[in-house]
Coordinates of C-alpha atoms in Angstrom, one line a residue:
A1 CA -14.0 3.0 32.5
Y2 CA -12.8 5.9 34.6
L3 CA -9.3 5.7 36.1
I4 CA -8.1 7.7 39.1
S5 CA -4.4 8.4 39.5
K6 CA -2.1 11.1 40.6
D7 CA 0.3 10.3 37.7
I8 CA -0.5 10.4 34.0
V9 CA -1.8 7.0 33.0
Q10 CA -0.9 5.3 29.7
L11 CA -4.4 4.0 28.8
Q12 CA -3.0 1.6 26.1
A13 CA -0.7 0.0 28.7
V14 CA -3.7 -0.4 31.1
R15 CA -5.7 -2.0 28.2
R16 CA -2.9 -4.5 27.5
D17 CA -2.7 -5.5 31.2
L18 CA -6.5 -6.0 31.3
E19 CA -6.4 -8.1 28.1
E20 CA -4.0 -10.6 29.9
V21 CA -6.6 -11.3 32.6
L22 CA -10.0 -10.5 31.1
P23 CA -11.9 -12.0 28.1
A24 CA -12.0 -9.4 25.2
Y25 CA -15.7 -8.4 25.7
M26 CA -15.0 -7.4 29.3
V27 CA -12.2 -4.9 28.4
P28 CA -13.8 -1.4 28.3
A29 CA -14.1 0.0 24.8
Y30 CA -13.3 3.5 26.0
M31 CA -11.4 4.8 29.1
M32 CA -10.8 8.1 30.6
Q33 CA -8.5 9.4 33.4
I34 CA -10.1 11.8 35.9
E35 CA -8.9 13.5 39.1
Q36 CA -11.5 12.0 41.4
L37 CA -14.8 10.1 41.4
P38 CA -17.8 12.4 42.1
V39 CA -19.9 11.3 45.1
T40 CA -23.4 12.2 46.4
R41 CA -24.0 13.6 49.9
N42 CA -24.3 10.1 51.2
G43 CA -20.8 9.3 49.9
K44 CA -22.0 7.0 47.1
L45 CA -20.8 7.3 43.6
D46 CA -22.7 10.0 41.7
K47 CA -22.9 8.4 38.2
R48 CA -24.8 11.3 36.7
A49 CA -21.9 13.6 37.6
L50 CA -19.3 11.5 35.8
P51 CA -17.9 13.3 32.7
E52 CA -19.0 11.9 29.4
I53 CA -16.3 9.8 27.7
V54 CA -16.1 11.1 24.2
A55 CA -16.4 8.0 21.9
V56 CA -14.5 9.2 19.0
S57 CA -15.0 7.0 15.9
E58 CA -11.7 8.0 14.2
K59 CA -8.7 7.5 16.6
A60 CA -5.8 9.9 16.2
Y61 CA -3.3 8.3 13.7
T62 CA -0.4 6.8 15.5
A63 CA 2.6 6.0 13.3
P64 CA 4.5 2.7 13.6
K65 CA 7.6 2.8 15.8
N66 CA 9.5 -0.1 14.2
E67 CA 9.8 -2.3 11.2
L68 CA 7.4 -5.0 12.5
E69 CA 4.7 -2.5 13.3
A70 CA 5.1 -0.9 9.8
Q71 CA 4.8 -4.3 8.2
L72 CA 1.6 -5.0 10.3
C73 CA 0.1 -1.7 9.3
S74 CA 0.8 -2.4 5.7
I75 CA -0.7 -6.0 5.9
F76 CA -3.8 -4.6 7.8
S77 CA -4.2 -2.0 5.1
E78 CA -4.1 -4.6 2.3
V79 CA -6.3 -7.3 3.9
L80 CA -8.9 -4.9 5.4
G81 CA -9.0 -2.5 2.4
V82 CA -8.2 0.5 4.6
E83 CA -6.0 3.3 3.2
R84 CA -4.1 4.2 6.3
V85 CA -3.8 2.1 9.5
G86 CA -2.2 3.4 12.7
T87 CA -0.8 1.2 15.5
Q88 CA -3.8 1.9 17.8
D89 CA -6.5 1.1 15.3
S90 CA -8.8 -1.8 16.2
F91 CA -8.9 -4.9 13.9
F92 CA -12.6 -5.2 14.6
E93 CA -13.5 -1.5 14.0
L94 CA -11.7 -1.8 10.6
G95 CA -14.0 -4.6 9.6
G96 CA -11.9 -7.6 10.7
D97 CA -13.2 -11.1 11.1
S98 CA -11.7 -14.6 11.6
I99 CA -11.1 -15.2 7.8
K100 CA -9.3 -11.9 7.5
A101 CA -7.3 -12.9 10.6
I102 CA -6.1 -16.0 8.7
R103 CA -5.0 -13.9 5.8
I104 CA -3.0 -11.7 8.2
V105 CA -1.4 -14.7 9.8
S106 CA -0.5 -16.0 6.3
K107 CA 1.0 -12.7 5.1
L108 CA 2.9 -12.2 8.4
R109 CA 4.3 -15.7 8.0
S110 CA 5.6 -14.8 4.5
A111 CA 7.3 -11.9 6.2
G112 CA 9.1 -14.3 8.6
Y113 CA 6.9 -14.0 11.7
H114 CA 4.6 -16.4 13.5
I115 CA 1.4 -15.4 15.3
A116 CA -1.8 -17.3 16.4
I117 CA -5.2 -16.3 15.0
K118 CA -6.4 -15.9 18.6
D119 CA -3.7 -13.4 19.2
I120 CA -5.1 -11.2 16.4
M121 CA -8.6 -11.6 17.7
Q122 CA -7.7 -10.9 21.4
K123 CA -5.0 -8.2 21.0
Y124 CA -6.7 -6.6 18.0
T125 CA -4.4 -3.4 17.7
V126 CA -1.2 -3.4 15.6
E127 CA 0.8 -2.4 18.7
A128 CA -0.5 -5.2 20.9
I129 CA -0.3 -7.8 18.1
S130 CA 3.4 -6.8 17.4
Y131 CA 4.3 -7.8 21.0
A132 CA 2.7 -11.3 20.4
A133 CA 4.4 -11.9 17.0
Q134 CA 7.5 -14.1 17.0
K135 CA 10.3 -14.6 14.5
S136 CA 9.6 -17.8 12.6
A137 CA 12.3 -20.5 12.9
L138 CA 13.8 -21.5 9.6
E139 CA 13.2 -25.2 10.2
E140 CA 9.4 -24.5 10.3
Q141 CA 9.0 -25.2 6.6
Y142 CA 6.4 -27.4 5.1
E143 CA 6.8 -29.8 2.2
Q144 CA 7.6 -27.7 -0.9
A145 CA 7.9 -30.6 -3.4
E146 CA 4.9 -32.1 -5.1
V147 CA 2.3 -33.7 -2.7
S148 CA 0.1 -36.7 -4.0
G149 CA -1.6 -39.7 -2.8
I150 CA -4.7 -40.7 -0.8
V151 CA -6.0 -38.0 1.7
P152 CA -7.2 -39.5 5.0
L153 CA -11.0 -38.8 5.4
T154 CA -11.6 -35.6 7.2
P155 CA -15.0 -35.1 9.1
I156 CA -16.2 -32.8 6.3
I157 CA -15.4 -35.4 3.5
R158 CA -17.3 -38.0 5.6
E159 CA -20.2 -35.5 5.9
F160 CA -20.2 -35.0 2.1
A161 CA -20.5 -38.8 1.6
S162 CA -23.3 -39.1 4.1
W163 CA -25.5 -36.6 2.2
N164 CA -26.0 -39.0 -0.8
L165 CA -26.5 -36.0 -3.1
P166 CA -28.4 -36.9 -6.3
K167 CA -25.7 -35.0 -8.3
P168 CA -22.6 -35.0 -6.1
H169 CA -20.4 -33.7 -8.9
H170 CA -22.4 -30.5 -9.1
F171 CA -21.6 -29.2 -5.6
N172 CA -19.2 -26.3 -6.7
Q173 CA -18.1 -22.9 -6.0
D174 CA -17.0 -20.3 -8.6
M175 CA -15.4 -17.0 -9.2
L176 CA -15.3 -14.4 -12.1
M177 CA -12.4 -12.0 -12.2
E178 CA -11.1 -9.4 -14.7
I179 CA -7.7 -10.3 -16.1
E180 CA -5.2 -8.3 -18.0
L181 CA -4.1 -11.1 -20.3
E182 CA -4.8 -11.4 -24.1
E183 CA -3.3 -14.7 -25.0
E184 CA -4.6 -18.1 -24.0
K185 CA -1.0 -19.4 -23.8
Q186 CA -0.2 -17.0 -21.0
L187 CA -3.3 -18.0 -19.1
R188 CA -2.4 -21.6 -19.4
E189 CA 1.0 -20.8 -17.9
V190 CA -0.7 -19.2 -14.9
L191 CA -3.1 -22.1 -14.4
D192 CA -0.4 -24.8 -14.8
A193 CA 1.6 -23.0 -12.0
L194 CA -1.5 -22.7 -9.9
M195 CA -2.2 -26.5 -10.1
A196 CA 1.3 -27.4 -9.4
H197 CA 1.4 -25.2 -6.3
H198 CA -1.9 -26.0 -4.8
D199 CA -1.7 -29.8 -4.9
I200 CA -5.3 -30.4 -3.6
L201 CA -6.7 -29.0 -6.8
R202 CA -5.4 -32.0 -8.7
S203 CA -7.7 -34.3 -6.8
V204 CA -10.3 -37.0 -7.9
Y205 CA -13.0 -38.5 -5.6
R206 CA -13.5 -42.3 -6.1
E207 CA -15.5 -44.7 -4.0
G208 CA -15.5 -42.3 -1.0
Q209 CA -11.8 -41.6 -1.2
L210 CA -10.1 -38.3 -2.1
E211 CA -6.8 -38.7 -4.0
I212 CA -4.3 -36.1 -5.1
V213 CA -3.0 -37.0 -8.5
K214 CA 0.6 -36.3 -9.6
V215 CA 1.2 -33.5 -12.0
R216 CA 2.4 -35.7 -14.8
D217 CA -0.7 -38.1 -14.5
S218 CA -3.4 -35.5 -14.2
K219 CA -5.3 -33.2 -16.5
A220 CA -5.6 -30.8 -13.6
Y221 CA -8.0 -28.3 -15.2
E222 CA -10.1 -27.8 -18.4
L223 CA -9.9 -24.3 -20.1
K224 CA -12.3 -23.1 -22.7
V225 CA -12.1 -19.8 -24.5
Y226 CA -15.2 -17.9 -25.7
D227 CA -15.2 -14.7 -27.8
Y228 CA -18.3 -12.6 -27.0
S229 CA -16.7 -9.3 -27.8
E230 CA -19.2 -8.6 -30.5
E231 CA -22.3 -10.2 -28.7
Q232 CA -25.1 -8.1 -27.3
A233 CA -26.3 -10.7 -24.9
A234 CA -22.8 -11.5 -23.6
A235 CA -23.9 -11.9 -19.9
E236 CA -26.6 -14.5 -20.8
L237 CA -24.1 -16.4 -23.0
M238 CA -21.5 -16.4 -20.2
E239 CA -24.0 -17.7 -17.6
A240 CA -25.0 -20.6 -19.9
A241 CA -21.4 -21.5 -20.7
C242 CA -20.5 -21.4 -16.9
T243 CA -23.5 -23.7 -16.1
D244 CA -22.3 -26.1 -18.7
L245 CA -18.8 -26.2 -17.3
H246 CA -20.2 -26.7 -13.7
S247 CA -22.3 -29.6 -14.8
S248 CA -19.4 -31.2 -16.7
I249 CA -17.3 -31.9 -13.6
N250 CA -16.7 -35.6 -13.2
L251 CA -15.6 -36.6 -9.6
E252 CA -14.1 -39.9 -10.5
E253 CA -12.2 -38.9 -13.6
G254 CA -11.5 -35.2 -12.9
P255 CA -10.6 -32.5 -13.4
L256 CA -12.3 -30.8 -10.4
V257 CA -11.3 -27.4 -11.8
K258 CA -13.1 -25.9 -14.8
A259 CA -11.9 -22.6 -16.3
A260 CA -13.1 -20.2 -19.1
M261 CA -11.6 -17.1 -20.6
F262 CA -14.3 -14.8 -21.9
R263 CA -13.4 -12.1 -24.3
T264 CA -15.9 -9.2 -23.9
V265 CA -16.2 -5.6 -25.1
A266 CA -15.2 -4.5 -21.6
G267 CA -12.2 -6.7 -21.4
N268 CA -11.2 -10.2 -20.7
L269 CA -12.6 -12.3 -17.8
L270 CA -11.5 -15.5 -16.1
F271 CA -14.1 -17.9 -14.8
L272 CA -13.1 -20.7 -12.3
G273 CA -15.5 -23.4 -11.1
I274 CA -14.1 -25.7 -8.6
H275 CA -15.7 -28.6 -6.7
H276 CA -16.4 -27.7 -3.0
L277 CA -14.4 -30.8 -1.8
V278 CA -11.2 -29.0 -2.7
V279 CA -11.9 -25.3 -2.3
D280 CA -13.6 -23.0 0.3
G281 CA -14.1 -19.3 1.1
V282 CA -10.6 -18.8 2.6
S283 CA -9.0 -20.7 -0.3
W284 CA -10.6 -18.4 -2.9
R285 CA -8.9 -15.3 -1.4
I286 CA -5.5 -17.0 -1.6
L287 CA -6.1 -18.4 -5.2
Q288 CA -7.2 -14.9 -6.3
E289 CA -4.1 -13.4 -4.9
D290 CA -1.9 -16.0 -6.5
I291 CA -3.6 -15.6 -9.9
S292 CA -3.0 -11.8 -9.8
T293 CA 0.6 -12.4 -8.8
A294 CA 1.2 -14.9 -11.6
I295 CA -0.5 -12.7 -14.2
R296 CA 1.8 -9.8 -13.3
Q297 CA 4.9 -12.0 -13.5
V298 CA 3.9 -13.5 -16.8
K299 CA 3.4 -10.1 -18.3
E300 CA 6.8 -9.0 -16.9
G301 CA 8.4 -12.1 -18.5
T302 CA 9.7 -13.4 -15.1
K303 CA 9.4 -16.8 -13.6
I304 CA 6.1 -17.4 -11.7
Q305 CA 7.0 -17.5 -8.0
F306 CA 4.4 -18.0 -5.3
P307 CA 4.8 -17.6 -1.5
S308 CA 6.1 -20.8 0.2
K309 CA 3.6 -23.7 0.6
T310 CA 2.0 -24.0 4.0
A311 CA 0.8 -27.4 5.3
S312 CA -0.9 -29.5 2.6
Y313 CA -4.5 -30.7 3.0
K314 CA -3.1 -34.2 3.3
A315 CA -0.9 -33.2 6.2
W316 CA -3.8 -31.5 7.9
A317 CA -6.0 -34.5 7.4
E318 CA -3.3 -36.7 8.9
A319 CA -3.0 -34.3 11.9
L320 CA -6.8 -34.4 12.4
A321 CA -6.7 -38.2 12.5
E322 CA -4.1 -37.9 15.3
Y323 CA -6.2 -35.2 17.1
K324 CA -9.2 -37.4 17.2
D325 CA -7.5 -39.7 19.7
S326 CA -5.7 -37.0 21.6
H327 CA -6.1 -36.5 25.3
L328 CA -7.1 -32.9 24.7
L329 CA -10.1 -33.9 22.6
Q330 CA -11.2 -36.7 24.8
K331 CA -11.2 -34.2 27.8
E332 CA -13.7 -32.1 25.8
R333 CA -15.9 -35.0 24.8
P334 CA -18.4 -34.8 27.7
Y335 CA -18.9 -31.1 27.0
W336 CA -19.8 -31.8 23.3
E337 CA -22.0 -34.7 24.3
Q338 CA -23.9 -32.3 26.5
V339 CA -24.2 -29.8 23.6
A340 CA -25.4 -32.5 21.3
A341 CA -28.1 -33.6 23.9
Q342 CA -29.3 -30.0 24.1
M343 CA -29.6 -29.6 20.3
A344 CA -33.0 -31.3 20.0
A345 CA -34.6 -28.9 22.5
G346 CA -33.4 -25.9 20.3
E347 CA -35.4 -26.8 17.2
L348 CA -37.8 -24.2 15.9
R349 CA -41.3 -24.7 17.1
M350 CA -43.8 -23.1 14.6
D351 CA -47.4 -22.4 15.2
E352 CA -48.8 -23.8 12.0
Q353 CA -47.9 -26.4 9.4
T354 CA -48.5 -25.5 5.7
G355 CA -48.0 -29.1 4.5
E356 CA -45.4 -27.7 2.0
S357 CA -41.6 -28.1 2.1
G358 CA -38.9 -25.8 0.7
Y359 CA -37.6 -22.4 1.7
G360 CA -38.4 -18.7 1.1
S361 CA -36.1 -15.8 1.3
C362 CA -36.4 -12.3 2.6
T363 CA -33.9 -9.6 1.4
I364 CA -33.1 -6.5 3.5
H365 CA -31.1 -3.7 2.2
L366 CA -28.9 -1.4 4.5
N367 CA -27.9 2.0 3.2
K368 CA -24.2 3.1 3.3
E369 CA -24.4 4.7 6.8
E370 CA -26.2 1.6 8.3
T371 CA -23.6 -0.7 6.8
A372 CA -20.7 1.4 8.2
Q373 CA -22.4 1.3 11.6
L374 CA -22.9 -2.4 11.6
I375 CA -19.4 -3.3 10.3
H376 CA -17.2 -0.7 12.0
Q377 CA -19.0 0.7 15.0
A378 CA -21.4 -1.9 16.5
S379 CA -18.4 -4.2 17.2
R380 CA -17.0 -1.7 19.8
A381 CA -19.2 -2.5 22.7
Y382 CA -18.0 -6.1 23.2
N383 CA -15.1 -6.4 20.6
T384 CA -17.3 -8.7 18.5
E385 CA -17.2 -10.0 15.0
I386 CA -20.2 -9.2 12.7
N387 CA -21.3 -12.9 13.0
D388 CA -21.7 -12.6 16.8
L389 CA -24.1 -9.7 16.3
L390 CA -26.0 -11.4 13.5
I391 CA -26.4 -14.6 15.6
S392 CA -27.5 -12.6 18.7
A393 CA -30.1 -10.7 16.6
L394 CA -31.4 -14.1 15.2
G395 CA -31.6 -15.6 18.7
M396 CA -33.5 -12.5 20.0
T397 CA -35.9 -12.7 17.0
V398 CA -36.7 -16.4 17.5
R399 CA -37.4 -15.8 21.2
K400 CA -39.8 -12.9 20.3
L401 CA -41.5 -15.1 17.7
T402 CA -41.7 -18.5 19.6
G403 CA -40.8 -17.7 23.2
A404 CA -38.0 -20.3 23.0
R405 CA -35.0 -19.6 25.2
D406 CA -32.7 -21.8 23.2
V407 CA -32.3 -22.1 19.4
T408 CA -30.2 -24.6 17.5
I409 CA -28.3 -23.1 14.5
G410 CA -26.3 -25.1 12.0
M411 CA -23.2 -23.0 11.0
E412 CA -20.4 -23.6 8.5
G413 CA -16.9 -22.7 9.7
H414 CA -13.7 -22.5 7.8
G415 CA -12.3 -25.5 9.8
R416 CA -8.8 -24.1 10.4
E417 CA -9.1 -24.4 14.2
P418 CA -6.2 -24.9 16.6
I419 CA -5.5 -28.5 17.3
H420 CA -3.1 -30.5 19.5
K421 CA -0.1 -29.3 17.4
R422 CA 0.8 -26.2 15.5
I423 CA 0.1 -26.5 11.8
D424 CA -0.4 -23.6 9.3

């Protein structure tokens, strides 16, 4: 965008005003102030005579002006893995997405501020986000004591039951991380604290019901220790041990968390395998952070202290049950019914049938430069997340291949969407 003004224009202020009235993708990625618009002899705009706006990939560093901006810059730096963040840097250009926005909301909440995820996605610079952040009220605390009991069925738990999987216990996610601990006793301290803090991990799943068991009544996790420090084929042995742990999960009896400590030549590793009913992609980031915090505190000999609990999964499930009958959702119902009706028309039509079922995979490697362009630069045109770009590319590909204008894609989301009441 080109702006004409006799006075010096603060482009960031113009951007903020535009963000109040326009969707994010319509706010110009780059703006420039010029003295006048060039015109042709006929008095029409001469686009070719407009000066080129220099699209600088590295914005000049703008230091934070107050404590909140400094905290936000520090949180951005930690979550996005960027060494130095200025107040004018864009969340999207630094590789931000909705899951990283959740982490920023969580960390800002620990610092005593409340902000909505949509504010981070729509404002996207530290300066603009700082205007939207509000001091958290002290009474906005969630249940910090132990949570237990039956969890009302959420849509995703109902979905899991409807699949009738042949081996429902083996629907797990896992993580392997380096740990600076030598003693099994210390690791048990860390895992005990983790299971007490994240109540949902102490669950069992019986007859279609998810139940959180009290700490005193549950064996919340199983930990095995393997010494492969003198083994040549340590990687293969670890993989076999992890597979055994995964397949040993029992949904009805529990625990749904299996852990292993591997002693190797390169150092000690912690494996965690957890049933997908009680963990997801966002949860892992939080668990990983909490494990690192607890290990540091155990090594220092201090009491393990995690950030305050946010809403429990049980409280979230109860809120979803309320939301189901809310006026807000009923108002949206005709829209979603229309979407559901359109879905059949968006199925892939293929030219030939092979008579076989299954799937194949095609792997594409991008070099470092292409990766940087995709994650940091391609988002600038419309302030998009990487997912938006990948889905657009998929839609265009399907149209080229089949001529179809619509394509139906099943996508997994993190599920932490805004509902009729505020719940973190």
